[in-house]
CSV table of C-alpha atoms and ligand atoms in Angstrom, one decimal:
chain,number,residue,atom,x,y,z
A,1,UNK,CA,-0.3,-3.2,1.9
A,2,UNK,CA,0.0,-2.6,5.2
A,3,UNK,CA,-3.2,-4.3,5.8
A,4,UNK,CA,-1.7,-7.5,4.8
A,5,UNK,CA,-0.2,-7.6,7.9
A,6,UNK,CA,-2.9,-6.4,10.2
A,7,UNK,CA,-5.3,-9.1,9.0
A,8,UNK,CA,-2.7,-11.9,9.7
A,9,UNK,CA,-4.1,-13.9,12.4
A,10,UNK,CA,-7.6,-13.1,11.1
A,11,UNK,CA,-6.2,-14.9,7.8
A,12,UNK,CA,-4.8,-17.9,9.8
A,13,UNK,CA,-8.1,-18.2,11.6
A,14,UNK,CA,-10.5,-17.7,9.2
A,15,UNK,CA,-8.3,-20.9,7.1
A,16,UNK,CA,-9.2,-22.9,10.2
A,17,UNK,CA,-12.7,-21.4,10.4
A,18,UNK,CA,-13.8,-22.4,6.8
A,19,UNK,CA,-12.7,-26.1,7.5
A,20,UNK,CA,-10.3,-26.4,4.7
A,21,UNK,CA,-9.4,-30.3,3.9
A,22,UNK,CA,-5.8,-29.8,4.9
A,23,UNK,CA,-3.5,-32.7,3.5
A,24,UNK,CA,-1.7,-33.4,6.9
A,25,UNK,CA,-2.7,-33.8,10.8
A,26,UNK,CA,-0.6,-31.0,11.3
A,27,UNK,CA,-3.6,-28.5,12.2
A,28,UNK,CA,-3.4,-30.1,15.8
A,29,UNK,CA,0.0,-28.9,16.4
A,30,UNK,CA,-1.1,-25.0,15.7
A,31,UNK,CA,-2.6,-22.5,18.2
A,32,UNK,CA,-3.8,-20.2,15.8
A,33,UNK,CA,-3.7,-17.3,17.7
A,34,UNK,CA,-1.2,-14.1,17.5
A,35,UNK,CA,0.1,-14.5,21.2
A,36,UNK,CA,3.3,-13.1,21.5
A,37,UNK,CA,4.5,-15.8,23.3
A,38,UNK,CA,4.6,-18.0,20.4
A,39,UNK,CA,6.5,-15.2,18.6
A,40,UNK,CA,2.9,-14.0,16.7
A,41,UNK,CA,1.8,-15.5,14.0
A,42,UNK,CA,5.5,-16.1,11.9
A,43,UNK,CA,6.7,-18.0,15.4
A,44,UNK,CA,3.2,-20.0,15.0
A,45,UNK,CA,3.9,-21.0,11.5
A,46,UNK,CA,7.7,-22.1,11.9
A,47,UNK,CA,6.6,-24.1,14.4
A,48,UNK,CA,4.2,-25.6,12.3
A,49,UNK,CA,6.4,-25.9,9.6
A,50,UNK,CA,8.7,-27.8,12.0
A,51,UNK,CA,6.2,-29.9,13.3
A,52,UNK,CA,5.6,-31.0,10.0
A,53,UNK,CA,7.7,-30.2,7.4
A,54,UNK,CA,5.4,-31.6,4.7
A,55,UNK,CA,2.5,-29.5,5.5
A,56,UNK,CA,2.1,-27.7,2.0
A,57,UNK,CA,-0.5,-25.2,3.2
A,58,UNK,CA,2.1,-24.1,5.7
A,59,UNK,CA,4.7,-23.3,3.4
A,60,UNK,CA,2.1,-21.4,1.4
A,61,UNK,CA,0.5,-19.5,4.2
A,62,UNK,CA,4.0,-18.5,5.5
A,63,UNK,CA,5.3,-17.8,2.2
A,64,UNK,CA,2.3,-15.6,0.8
A,65,UNK,CA,2.6,-13.8,4.1
A,66,UNK,CA,6.0,-12.9,3.6
A,67,UNK,CA,5.8,-12.1,-0.2
A,68,UNK,CA,2.8,-9.9,0.4
A,69,UNK,CA,4.0,-8.2,3.3
A,70,UNK,CA,7.2,-7.8,1.3
A,71,UNK,CA,5.9,-6.5,-1.5
A,72,UNK,CA,5.9,-4.0,1.3
A,73,UNK,CA,8.4,-5.4,3.5
A,74,UNK,CA,11.5,-7.9,3.9
A,75,UNK,CA,13.7,-8.0,0.6
A,76,UNK,CA,13.2,-11.0,-2.0
A,77,UNK,CA,16.4,-12.5,-1.0
A,78,UNK,CA,17.7,-16.3,-1.5
A,79,UNK,CA,16.4,-17.5,1.9
A,80,UNK,CA,12.7,-16.7,0.4
A,81,UNK,CA,13.4,-18.0,-3.1
A,82,UNK,CA,14.3,-21.1,-1.5
A,83,UNK,CA,11.4,-21.1,0.5
A,84,UNK,CA,9.2,-21.0,-2.3
A,85,UNK,CA,11.2,-23.2,-3.9
A,86,UNK,CA,10.6,-26.2,-1.1
A,87,UNK,CA,6.9,-25.4,-1.2
A,88,UNK,CA,6.3,-26.2,-5.2
A,89,UNK,CA,8.7,-29.2,-4.3
A,90,UNK,CA,7.0,-30.6,-1.8
A,91,UNK,CA,3.4,-30.0,-3.3
A,92,UNK,CA,4.5,-32.6,-5.9
A,93,UNK,CA,5.3,-35.0,-3.2
A,94,UNK,CA,1.6,-35.4,-2.2
A,95,UNK,CA,-1.9,-35.2,-3.3
A,96,UNK,CA,-3.4,-32.1,-3.1
A,97,UNK,CA,-7.0,-30.9,-3.5
A,98,UNK,CA,-7.6,-28.0,-6.8
A,99,UNK,CA,-7.9,-25.8,-4.1
A,100,UNK,CA,-4.3,-26.3,-2.5
A,101,UNK,CA,-2.6,-26.8,-5.6
A,102,UNK,CA,-4.0,-23.3,-6.6
A,103,UNK,CA,-2.6,-22.0,-3.7
A,104,UNK,CA,0.7,-22.7,-4.3
A,105,UNK,CA,1.0,-21.8,-7.6
A,106,UNK,CA,-0.5,-18.2,-6.7
A,107,UNK,CA,2.4,-18.2,-4.1
A,108,UNK,CA,4.8,-19.4,-6.9
A,109,UNK,CA,3.5,-16.9,-9.9
A,110,UNK,CA,3.3,-13.9,-6.9
A,111,UNK,CA,7.2,-14.8,-6.4
A,112,UNK,CA,7.7,-14.4,-9.7
A,113,UNK,CA,6.5,-10.8,-10.0
A,114,UNK,CA,3.8,-11.7,-11.7
A,115,UNK,CA,0.9,-10.4,-9.5
A,116,UNK,CA,-2.2,-10.3,-12.4
A,117,UNK,CA,-1.9,-13.8,-13.2
A,118,UNK,CA,-1.4,-14.8,-9.4
A,119,UNK,CA,-4.5,-12.6,-8.7
A,120,UNK,CA,-6.4,-15.1,-11.2
A,121,UNK,CA,-5.3,-18.2,-9.6
A,122,UNK,CA,-6.8,-16.6,-6.3
A,123,UNK,CA,-10.1,-15.4,-8.3
A,124,UNK,CA,-10.1,-19.2,-9.4
A,125,UNK,CA,-10.0,-20.1,-5.7
A,126,UNK,CA,-12.7,-17.5,-4.7
A,127,UNK,CA,-15.2,-18.8,-7.2
A,128,UNK,CA,-15.6,-22.4,-5.7
A,129,UNK,CA,-14.7,-21.1,-2.3
A,130,UNK,CA,-16.3,-17.5,-1.8
A,131,UNK,CA,-15.0,-17.6,2.3
A,132,UNK,CA,-11.6,-18.5,1.4
A,133,UNK,CA,-10.2,-15.4,3.4
A,134,UNK,CA,-7.0,-16.0,2.3
A,135,UNK,CA,-7.2,-15.8,-1.4
A,136,UNK,CA,-9.5,-13.0,-0.6
A,137,UNK,CA,-6.8,-10.9,1.3
A,138,UNK,CA,-4.1,-12.1,-0.6
A,139,UNK,CA,-5.4,-11.1,-4.3
A,140,UNK,CA,-6.6,-7.7,-2.5
A,141,UNK,CA,-3.2,-6.7,-1.8
A,142,UNK,CA,-2.0,-7.9,-4.9
A,143,UNK,CA,-4.7,-5.8,-6.8
A,144,UNK,CA,-3.8,-3.0,-4.6
A,145,UNK,CA,0.1,-3.1,-5.7
A,146,UNK,CA,-1.3,-3.1,-9.2
A,147,UNK,CA,-3.2,-0.3,-8.8
A,148,UNK,CA,-6.4,-2.2,-10.2
A,149,UNK,CA,-8.9,-0.3,-8.2
A,150,UNK,CA,-12.1,-1.8,-9.5
A,151,UNK,CA,-10.7,-5.5,-9.0
A,152,UNK,CA,-10.3,-4.1,-5.5
A,153,UNK,CA,-13.7,-3.3,-4.9
A,154,UNK,CA,-15.3,-6.0,-7.2
A,155,UNK,CA,-13.4,-9.3,-5.9
A,156,UNK,CA,-15.1,-8.3,-2.5
A,157,UNK,CA,-18.6,-7.9,-4.3
A,158,UNK,CA,-18.7,-11.1,-5.7
A,159,UNK,CA,-18.0,-12.8,-2.6
A,160,UNK,CA,-19.4,-10.2,-0.3
A,161,UNK,CA,-23.3,-12.1,-0.1
A,162,UNK,CA,-21.4,-15.4,1.1
A,163,UNK,CA,-20.0,-14.0,4.3
A,164,UNK,CA,-23.2,-14.0,6.2
A,165,UNK,CA,-23.0,-12.9,10.1
A,166,UNK,CA,-22.5,-16.3,11.6
A,167,UNK,CA,-19.4,-16.5,10.3
A,168,UNK,CA,-16.1,-15.8,11.9
A,169,UNK,CA,-14.5,-12.7,10.9
A,170,UNK,CA,-17.3,-11.5,8.4
A,171,UNK,CA,-17.3,-8.2,10.0
A,172,UNK,CA,-13.7,-7.7,8.7
A,173,UNK,CA,-15.1,-8.9,4.9
A,174,UNK,CA,-16.7,-5.2,5.0
A,175,UNK,CA,-13.7,-3.5,6.1
A,176,UNK,CA,-12.1,-4.9,3.1
A,177,UNK,CA,-15.2,-4.3,0.8
A,178,UNK,CA,-15.2,-0.6,2.1
A,179,UNK,CA,-11.9,0.2,0.7
A,180,UNK,CA,-12.5,-0.8,-2.4
A,181,UNK,CA,-15.8,1.0,-2.6
A,182,UNK,CA,-13.4,4.1,-1.2
A,183,UNK,CA,-10.8,3.8,-3.8
A,184,UNK,CA,-13.3,3.6,-6.5
A,185,UNK,CA,-15.0,7.2,-5.2
A,186,UNK,CA,-18.0,5.4,-3.6
A,187,UNK,CA,-17.2,7.2,-0.2
A,188,UNK,CA,-20.8,6.9,1.3
A,189,UNK,CA,-21.2,3.5,0.5
A,190,UNK,CA,-18.0,2.8,1.9
A,191,UNK,CA,-18.3,5.0,5.1
A,192,UNK,CA,-21.4,2.9,5.8
A,193,UNK,CA,-20.0,-0.3,5.3
A,194,UNK,CA,-16.8,1.0,7.6
A,195,UNK,CA,-19.1,2.1,10.1
A,196,UNK,CA,-20.9,-1.2,10.2
A,197,UNK,CA,-17.9,-3.2,10.7
A,198,UNK,CA,-16.7,-0.8,13.7
A,199,UNK,CA,-20.1,-1.4,15.4
A,200,UNK,CA,-19.2,-5.0,15.6
A,201,UNK,CA,-15.7,-4.6,16.3
A,202,UNK,CA,-14.7,-1.3,17.0
A,203,UNK,CA,-11.0,-2.4,17.1
A,204,UNK,CA,-10.9,-3.1,13.3
A,205,UNK,CA,-8.3,-0.8,12.3
A,206,UNK,CA,-8.4,-1.3,8.9
A,207,UNK,CA,-12.4,-0.5,8.9
A,208,UNK,CA,-11.3,2.9,10.7
A,209,UNK,CA,-8.5,3.1,7.9
A,210,UNK,CA,-11.2,3.4,5.8
A,211,UNK,CA,-13.2,6.2,7.5
A,212,UNK,CA,-9.6,7.8,7.4
A,213,UNK,CA,-9.5,8.0,3.8
A,214,UNK,CA,-13.2,9.1,3.1
A,215,UNK,CA,-12.4,12.1,5.3
A,216,UNK,CA,-8.9,12.6,3.4
A,217,UNK,CA,-10.6,12.2,-0.3
A,218,UNK,CA,-13.4,14.7,0.9
A,219,UNK,CA,-10.9,17.4,2.5
A,220,UNK,CA,-13.4,16.8,5.8
A,221,UNK,CA,-10.4,18.2,8.1
A,222,UNK,CA,-12.3,18.9,11.1
A,223,UNK,CA,-14.4,15.7,10.8
A,224,UNK,CA,-11.3,13.6,10.2
A,225,UNK,CA,-9.2,14.9,13.3
A,226,UNK,CA,-12.0,14.6,15.5
A,227,UNK,CA,-13.0,10.6,14.2
A,228,UNK,CA,-9.1,9.6,14.7
A,229,UNK,CA,-9.1,11.2,18.1
A,230,UNK,CA,-12.1,9.6,19.3
A,231,UNK,CA,-11.4,6.0,17.8
A,232,UNK,CA,-7.6,6.3,18.7
A,233,UNK,CA,-7.8,3.9,21.9
A,234,UNK,CA,-9.4,1.2,19.9
A,235,UNK,CA,-6.3,1.1,17.1
A,236,UNK,CA,-3.2,2.5,18.5
A,237,UNK,CA,-1.9,-0.9,19.7
A,238,UNK,CA,-2.7,-2.4,16.5
A,239,UNK,CA,1.0,-3.5,15.4
A,240,UNK,CA,0.4,-3.2,11.7
A,241,UNK,CA,-1.7,-0.2,11.3
A,242,UNK,CA,-1.5,2.2,14.0
A,243,UNK,CA,1.6,4.0,12.7
A,244,UNK,CA,-0.3,4.5,8.8
A,245,UNK,CA,-3.4,5.4,10.8
A,246,UNK,CA,-1.2,8.2,12.1
A,247,UNK,CA,0.3,9.1,9.0
A,248,UNK,CA,-3.7,9.8,7.9
A,249,UNK,CA,-4.2,11.8,11.3
A,250,UNK,CA,-0.8,13.9,9.8
A,251,UNK,CA,-2.4,14.3,6.5
A,252,UNK,CA,-5.0,16.1,8.3
A,253,UNK,CA,-2.9,18.5,10.3
A,254,UNK,CA,-0.8,19.5,7.0
A,255,UNK,CA,-3.7,20.5,5.2
A,256,UNK,CA,-5.1,22.7,8.0
A,257,UNK,CA,-2.1,24.5,9.2
A,258,UNK,CA,0.6,23.3,6.6
A,259,UNK,CA,3.4,23.3,9.3
A,260,UNK,CA,2.0,21.2,12.3
A,261,UNK,CA,4.5,21.9,15.0
A,262,UNK,CA,3.3,18.8,16.6
A,263,UNK,CA,2.8,15.5,14.5
A,264,UNK,CA,1.2,12.5,16.1
A,265,UNK,CA,3.8,10.2,17.1
A,266,UNK,CA,4.6,7.7,13.8
A,267,UNK,CA,5.3,4.5,16.4
A,268,UNK,CA,7.3,2.8,13.5
A,269,UNK,CA,6.7,-1.0,13.6
A,270,UNK,CA,9.9,-1.4,11.3
A,271,UNK,CA,7.4,-2.6,8.4
A,272,UNK,CA,7.7,-1.4,5.3
A,273,UNK,CA,4.8,0.6,4.9
A,274,UNK,CA,5.9,2.7,7.9
A,275,UNK,CA,9.4,3.4,6.4
A,276,UNK,CA,7.4,4.2,3.1
A,277,UNK,CA,5.2,6.6,5.2
A,278,UNK,CA,7.9,8.4,7.1
A,279,UNK,CA,9.8,9.4,3.5
A,280,UNK,CA,6.1,10.3,2.0
A,281,UNK,CA,5.7,12.6,5.5
A,282,UNK,CA,8.6,14.2,4.9
A,283,UNK,CA,8.3,14.9,1.4
A,284,UNK,CA,5.0,16.4,1.7
A,285,UNK,CA,6.3,18.6,4.8
A,286,UNK,CA,9.2,19.5,2.8
A,287,UNK,CA,7.3,20.7,0.0
A,288,UNK,CA,5.3,22.8,2.5
A,289,UNK,CA,8.4,24.8,3.1
A,290,UNK,CA,9.3,22.9,6.5
A,291,UNK,CA,13.0,22.0,6.8
A,292,UNK,CA,13.3,18.7,7.8
A,293,UNK,CA,16.8,18.9,8.4
A,294,UNK,CA,18.2,15.6,9.4
A,295,UNK,CA,14.9,13.5,9.5
A,296,UNK,CA,16.3,12.2,6.0
A,297,UNK,CA,19.5,10.8,7.8
A,298,UNK,CA,17.3,8.9,10.0
A,299,UNK,CA,14.9,7.1,7.3
A,300,UNK,CA,18.2,6.7,5.0
A,301,UNK,CA,19.7,3.7,6.8
A,302,UNK,CA,16.9,1.8,6.3
A,303,UNK,CA,16.1,2.4,2.9
A,304,UNK,CA,19.3,2.1,1.0
A,305,UNK,CA,19.7,-1.6,1.7
A,306,UNK,CA,16.4,-2.1,-0.2
A,307,UNK,CA,17.9,0.4,-3.0
A,308,UNK,CA,18.3,-2.9,-5.6
A,309,UNK,CA,15.5,-4.8,-4.7
A,310,UNK,CA,12.7,-3.2,-7.1
A,311,UNK,CA,9.8,-5.3,-5.7
A,312,UNK,CA,7.4,-2.3,-6.0
A,313,UNK,CA,8.2,0.9,-7.9
A,314,UNK,CA,5.8,2.7,-5.4
A,315,UNK,CA,8.3,1.8,-2.7
A,316,UNK,CA,11.3,2.8,-4.9
A,317,UNK,CA,10.0,6.0,-5.3
A,318,UNK,CA,9.7,6.5,-2.0
A,319,UNK,CA,13.3,4.8,-1.4
A,320,UNK,CA,14.8,7.4,-3.6
A,321,UNK,CA,13.0,10.4,-2.1
A,322,UNK,CA,15.4,9.6,1.2
A,323,UNK,CA,18.3,9.3,-0.5
A,324,UNK,CA,17.6,12.5,-2.3
A,325,UNK,CA,16.4,14.5,1.0
A,326,UNK,CA,19.5,13.0,2.9
A,327,UNK,CA,21.8,14.1,-0.3
A,328,UNK,CA,23.4,10.8,-0.6
A,329,UNK,CA,24.4,10.4,-4.5
A,330,UNK,CA,25.6,6.5,-3.9
A,331,UNK,CA,22.1,5.0,-3.4
A,332,UNK,CA,20.5,7.6,-5.5
A,333,UNK,CA,22.6,6.2,-8.4
A,334,UNK,CA,22.6,2.7,-7.0
A,335,UNK,CA,18.9,2.5,-7.5
A,336,UNK,CA,18.6,4.5,-10.5
A,337,UNK,CA,20.7,2.1,-12.6
A,338,UNK,CA,19.4,-1.1,-11.0
A,339,UNK,CA,16.2,0.0,-12.0
A,340,UNK,CA,17.2,0.5,-15.6
A,341,UNK,CA,18.2,-2.8,-15.3
A,342,UNK,CA,15.3,-4.3,-14.2
A,343,UNK,CA,13.5,-2.5,-16.7
A,344,UNK,CA,15.5,-4.3,-19.7
A,345,UNK,CA,15.6,-8.1,-18.0
A,346,UNK,CA,13.3,-10.3,-19.5
A,347,UNK,CA,10.4,-12.0,-17.6
A,348,UNK,CA,7.1,-11.5,-16.5
A,349,UNK,CA,7.7,-9.0,-13.2
A,350,UNK,CA,5.1,-6.8,-13.4
A,351,UNK,CA,7.0,-4.0,-11.9
A,352,UNK,CA,9.9,-4.7,-14.1
A,353,UNK,CA,7.8,-4.0,-17.0
A,354,UNK,CA,6.0,-0.9,-15.6
A,355,UNK,CA,9.6,0.7,-15.2
A,356,UNK,CA,10.6,1.9,-18.4
A,357,UNK,CA,7.3,3.7,-19.0
A,358,UNK,CA,6.2,4.7,-15.7
A,359,UNK,CA,8.9,3.6,-12.8
A,360,UNK,CA,12.0,5.3,-14.1
A,361,UNK,CA,10.4,8.8,-15.3
A,362,UNK,CA,9.1,9.0,-12.0
A,363,UNK,CA,11.9,8.6,-10.5
A,364,UNK,CA,13.6,10.7,-12.8
A,365,UNK,CA,11.4,13.5,-12.2
A,366,UNK,CA,12.0,13.0,-8.3
A,367,UNK,CA,15.9,13.6,-9.1
A,368,UNK,CA,14.9,16.7,-11.5
A,369,UNK,CA,13.0,18.2,-8.5
A,370,UNK,CA,15.8,17.9,-6.0
A,371,UNK,CA,18.3,19.4,-8.7
A,372,UNK,CA,16.2,22.4,-9.4
A,373,UNK,CA,14.7,21.8,-12.8
A,374,UNK,CA,11.0,22.1,-12.3
A,375,UNK,CA,10.6,22.2,-16.1
A,376,UNK,CA,12.0,18.9,-16.7
A,377,UNK,CA,9.7,17.6,-13.5
A,378,UNK,CA,7.0,18.7,-15.4
A,379,UNK,CA,7.9,17.1,-18.8
A,380,UNK,CA,8.5,13.9,-16.9
A,381,UNK,CA,5.5,14.0,-14.9
A,382,UNK,CA,2.8,15.3,-17.3
A,383,UNK,CA,2.6,12.3,-19.8
A,384,UNK,CA,2.4,9.7,-17.3
A,385,UNK,CA,0.4,11.4,-14.7
A,386,UNK,CA,-3.0,9.1,-15.4
A,387,UNK,CA,-0.4,6.0,-15.5
A,388,UNK,CA,1.1,6.5,-12.2
A,389,UNK,CA,-1.6,4.8,-10.5
A,390,UNK,CA,-0.1,1.4,-12.0
A,391,UNK,CA,2.5,1.7,-9.7
A,392,UNK,CA,-0.1,1.0,-6.8
A,393,UNK,CA,-0.8,2.2,-3.4
A,394,UNK,CA,-3.9,4.3,-2.1
A,395,UNK,CA,-5.0,7.9,-4.1
A,396,UNK,CA,-4.2,9.7,-1.0
A,397,UNK,CA,-0.9,7.8,-0.8
A,398,UNK,CA,-0.1,8.7,-4.7
A,399,UNK,CA,-1.1,12.1,-4.0
A,400,UNK,CA,2.6,13.0,-3.4
A,401,UNK,CA,3.2,13.3,-6.8
A,402,UNK,CA,0.0,15.3,-8.0
A,403,UNK,CA,1.5,17.5,-5.6
A,404,UNK,CA,5.3,17.4,-6.6
A,405,UNK,CA,3.9,18.1,-10.3
A,406,UNK,CA,1.8,21.3,-8.7
A,407,UNK,CA,5.0,22.6,-7.2
A,408,UNK,CA,7.0,22.2,-10.4
A,409,UNK,CA,4.8,23.7,-12.6
A,410,UNK,CA,4.5,26.6,-10.2
A,411,UNK,CA,8.4,27.1,-10.2
A,412,UNK,CA,8.8,26.6,-13.9
A,413,UNK,CA,10.5,29.3,-16.1
A,414,UNK,CA,9.5,28.0,-19.5
A,415,UNK,CA,6.5,29.9,-20.8
A,416,UNK,CA,5.3,26.3,-22.6
A,417,UNK,CA,4.5,25.3,-19.1
A,418,UNK,CA,2.9,28.8,-18.0
A,419,UNK,CA,-1.0,27.7,-17.4
A,420,UNK,CA,-0.1,24.1,-16.2
A,421,UNK,CA,-0.2,24.7,-12.8
A,422,UNK,CA,-3.7,26.4,-12.9
A,423,UNK,CA,-5.2,24.0,-15.1
A,424,UNK,CA,-4.2,21.1,-12.2
A,425,UNK,CA,-5.2,23.2,-9.5
A,426,UNK,CA,-8.7,23.8,-11.2
A,427,UNK,CA,-8.7,20.0,-11.4
A,428,UNK,CA,-7.6,19.5,-8.2
A,429,UNK,CA,-10.2,21.8,-6.5
A,430,UNK,CA,-13.2,20.1,-8.4
A,431,UNK,CA,-12.5,17.0,-7.4
A,432,UNK,CA,-11.8,17.5,-3.9
A,433,UNK,CA,-13.5,20.8,-2.7
A,434,UNK,CA,-12.9,22.7,0.2
A,435,UNK,CA,-9.4,22.0,0.5
A,436,UNK,CA,-6.8,24.0,2.5
A,437,UNK,CA,-4.2,22.8,0.9
A,438,UNK,CA,-5.5,23.4,-2.7
A,439,UNK,CA,-6.5,27.1,-1.3
A,440,UNK,CA,-3.1,27.6,-0.4
A,441,UNK,CA,-1.3,26.5,-3.7
A,442,UNK,CA,-4.1,28.4,-5.6
A,443,UNK,CA,-3.2,31.5,-3.7
A,444,UNK,CA,0.8,31.0,-4.6
A,445,UNK,CA,-0.2,30.5,-8.2
A,446,UNK,CA,-2.4,33.8,-8.0
A,447,UNK,CA,0.8,35.4,-7.1
A,448,UNK,CA,3.0,34.1,-9.6
A,449,UNK,CA,0.6,35.0,-12.3
A,450,UNK,CA,0.8,38.4,-11.1
A,451,UNK,CA,4.6,38.4,-11.2
A,452,UNK,CA,4.8,36.9,-15.0
B,1,NAG,C1,10.1,25.4,-6.1
B,1,NAG,O1,11.1,26.3,-5.9
B,1,NAG,C2,11.1,26.6,-4.2
B,1,NAG,C3,11.7,28.0,-4.1
B,1,NAG,O2,12.8,27.9,-4.6
B,1,NAG,C4,11.9,25.3,-3.9
B,1,NAG,O3,12.3,25.2,-2.6
B,1,NAG,C5,11.1,23.9,-4.2
B,1,NAG,O4,12.1,22.9,-4.1
B,1,NAG,C6,10.7,23.9,-5.5
B,1,NAG,N1,9.9,22.9,-6.1
B,1,NAG,C7,10.0,21.9,-7.2
B,1,NAG,C8,9.5,20.9,-7.2
B,1,NAG,O5,10.8,22.4,-8.0
B,2,FE2,FE1,-4.1,4.5,3.8
């Protein structure tokens, strides 16, 4: 998600390096750098569009970046809608290569919320142009939003051999591949590739991130903490990923000491990823019994603006944590009502289609947890627990919902749910042995059991 923007400059650079057949001479106007004096990549792209408004790939790149980042960030508003329409109109007025046509269609399809179809179009590009970084990264991020973990891995596996070391940015492809391997539990292969990438470019914050995940998934708390500390100087200035890497750092601290008195500074970039990370962190701390007090009031002004977006169910659930945490019924009601409407609307928006079976029960479970109805939480979450992956995000991010289910099961009064917590904890321990957090919950489960 996040990664999307971290690799922004790389993508655009790759576009140029791959020598794509551009339709106009616009290329010469572009300075392909993330030079802040140019306003970063977005500044470059708007200069590019201003210089030649008919340069269709400029539109495809900038719309794609906004949308993909948005899945995580900006609201799908009228302006963006218009930008996509403009891109499509311009594309009809000029002869485009097949590759360019596919890029335009993919971005248009993604904007309509049909992520699987957009991925098919990007994959068509990759079959003929395996070093198209833009198609690679866009599809990778879209798979991430879909929770298509195998595709996230295999999509890169298919093109990986074409990225020979002489091709600029090939080390970043190692990082992208490593993330798909990690999410499908090939931890050793993932760590090996990420380390290779870091040997070439130690500031590759995405490869750092894969290693952070590997330590997280294996409950290697000490190794994780040491790794983050050792590498911090290399990624702390990464504008889009620093905050998320600090979030991973904080996860180790919760594992280790439950109530960390000091959390690493979350230098929020304002990106949506940082907003959902903040919600996730506060929610986890709250489950550990930490009183987070006013902190919810700090995130609510940001999240409440997105109550009606429904761009990603993953984000919706996190926005809801904020309005529930801040005990503000208005954004809670607004989010739930508009999500219900979206779930009943026609169309091919994959998030709206998934809302009925997964998004709404998940959101309702958060509401019930806040309302002190743990039995209802279990009734809602238990039947969908193996489908929550479909709302996207990483295994580590979605673990907040696993934890919620266990906490609710521990609080249950109904005898029907008596052994749910115990069985969930045994499963958790089998998958991720030696987790201090799991051990704490097991101790609690044992106490609850004695009392019954
Ligand atoms: C479980 O009970 C504790 C103590 O009453 C409460 O603070 C917590 O919110 C409850 N959690 C859930 C998920 O029901
Ligand atoms: Fe992550």
